[in-house]
XYZ file of C-alpha atoms in Angstrom:
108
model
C 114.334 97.538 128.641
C 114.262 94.397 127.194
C 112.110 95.574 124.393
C 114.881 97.918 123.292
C 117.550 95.231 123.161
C 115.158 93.364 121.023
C 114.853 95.930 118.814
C 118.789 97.403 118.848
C 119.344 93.712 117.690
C 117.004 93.671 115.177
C 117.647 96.744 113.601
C 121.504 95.850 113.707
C 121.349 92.300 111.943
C 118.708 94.024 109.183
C 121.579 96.404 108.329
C 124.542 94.260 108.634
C 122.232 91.703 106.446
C 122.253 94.824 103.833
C 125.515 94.981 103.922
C 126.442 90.939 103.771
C 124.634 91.597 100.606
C 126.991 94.242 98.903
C 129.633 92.984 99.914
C 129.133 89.644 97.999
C 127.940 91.151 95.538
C 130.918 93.133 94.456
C 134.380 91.566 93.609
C 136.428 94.454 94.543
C 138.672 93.739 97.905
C 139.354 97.672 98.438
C 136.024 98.335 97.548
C 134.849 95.913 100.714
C 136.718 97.604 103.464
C 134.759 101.004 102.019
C 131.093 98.954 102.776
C 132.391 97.798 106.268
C 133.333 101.368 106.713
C 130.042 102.525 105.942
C 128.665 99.656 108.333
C 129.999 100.829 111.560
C 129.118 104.772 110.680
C 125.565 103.883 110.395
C 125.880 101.151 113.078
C 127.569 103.125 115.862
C 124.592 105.641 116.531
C 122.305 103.230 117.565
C 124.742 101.320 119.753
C 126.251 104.024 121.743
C 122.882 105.729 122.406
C 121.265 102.222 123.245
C 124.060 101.431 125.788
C 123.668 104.892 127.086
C 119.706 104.471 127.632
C 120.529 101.038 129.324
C 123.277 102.701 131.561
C 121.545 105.895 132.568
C 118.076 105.728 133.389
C 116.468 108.950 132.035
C 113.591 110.329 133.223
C 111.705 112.142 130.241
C 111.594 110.756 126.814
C 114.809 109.700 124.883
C 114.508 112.123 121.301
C 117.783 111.244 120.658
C 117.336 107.102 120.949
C 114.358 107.527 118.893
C 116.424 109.250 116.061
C 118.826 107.144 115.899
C 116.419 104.137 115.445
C 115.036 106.110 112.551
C 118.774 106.718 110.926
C 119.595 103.116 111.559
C 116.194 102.026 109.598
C 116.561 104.577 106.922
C 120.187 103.744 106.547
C 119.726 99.915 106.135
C 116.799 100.651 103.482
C 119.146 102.678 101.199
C 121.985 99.484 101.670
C 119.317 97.107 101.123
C 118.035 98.628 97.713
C 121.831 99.299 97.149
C 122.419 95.495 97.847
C 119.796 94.136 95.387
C 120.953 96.874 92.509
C 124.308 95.745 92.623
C 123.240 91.872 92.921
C 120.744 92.437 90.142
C 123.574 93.982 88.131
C 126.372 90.976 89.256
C 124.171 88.341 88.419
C 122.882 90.303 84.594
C 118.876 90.598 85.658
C 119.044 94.760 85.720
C 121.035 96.665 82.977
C 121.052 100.567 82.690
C 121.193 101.747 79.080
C 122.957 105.383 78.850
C 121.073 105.865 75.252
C 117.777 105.092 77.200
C 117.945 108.411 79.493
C 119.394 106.156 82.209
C 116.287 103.821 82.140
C 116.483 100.582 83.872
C 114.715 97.466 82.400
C 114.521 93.547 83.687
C 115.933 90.745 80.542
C 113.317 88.342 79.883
């Protein structure tokens, strides 16, 4: 049991750590409540069905646990890349050219 605290922890500070990152990296207030939005939908799986493990002791394997570990970790991938796109493109490292076919280059 204390191996799945460890890793409902985990897997919650990685994705609100993806989100800490969008959110500083845009300037937009009403834009920020969106991205906190968006935190608790992908953070509220994992929590309810890790309290409900904890609470109720099931006997066979827990499918639905597992998949929302997998959600959670998928979910705070996409925010992640998300976070450094829009960082990259706050601080002027990425730009996206439309004449390019949408191609995205680094500045030297």
């Amino acid at each position: 049991m204390s191996n799945l605290v460890t890793l409902t922890i985990v897997s919650e500070v990685l994705l609100l750590l993806s989100f800490i990152i969008i959110i500083l990296s845009t300037k937009n207030p009403k834009r920020n409540v969106l991205w906190v939005i968006l935190f608790i939908i992908g953070a509220a799986p994992l929590l309810y069905l890790a309290i409900d493990h904890v609470k109720n002791d099931y006997m066979d394997a827990n499918i639905g646990l597992g998949l929302a570990f997998m959600y959670t970790w998928l979910y705070s991938a996409v925010a992640f890349i998300i976070g450094i796109i829009l960082l990259g493109k706050r601080k002027g490292i990425i730009i996206c050219r439309k004449n390019c076919d949408n191609h995205i280059g680094i500045l030297n």
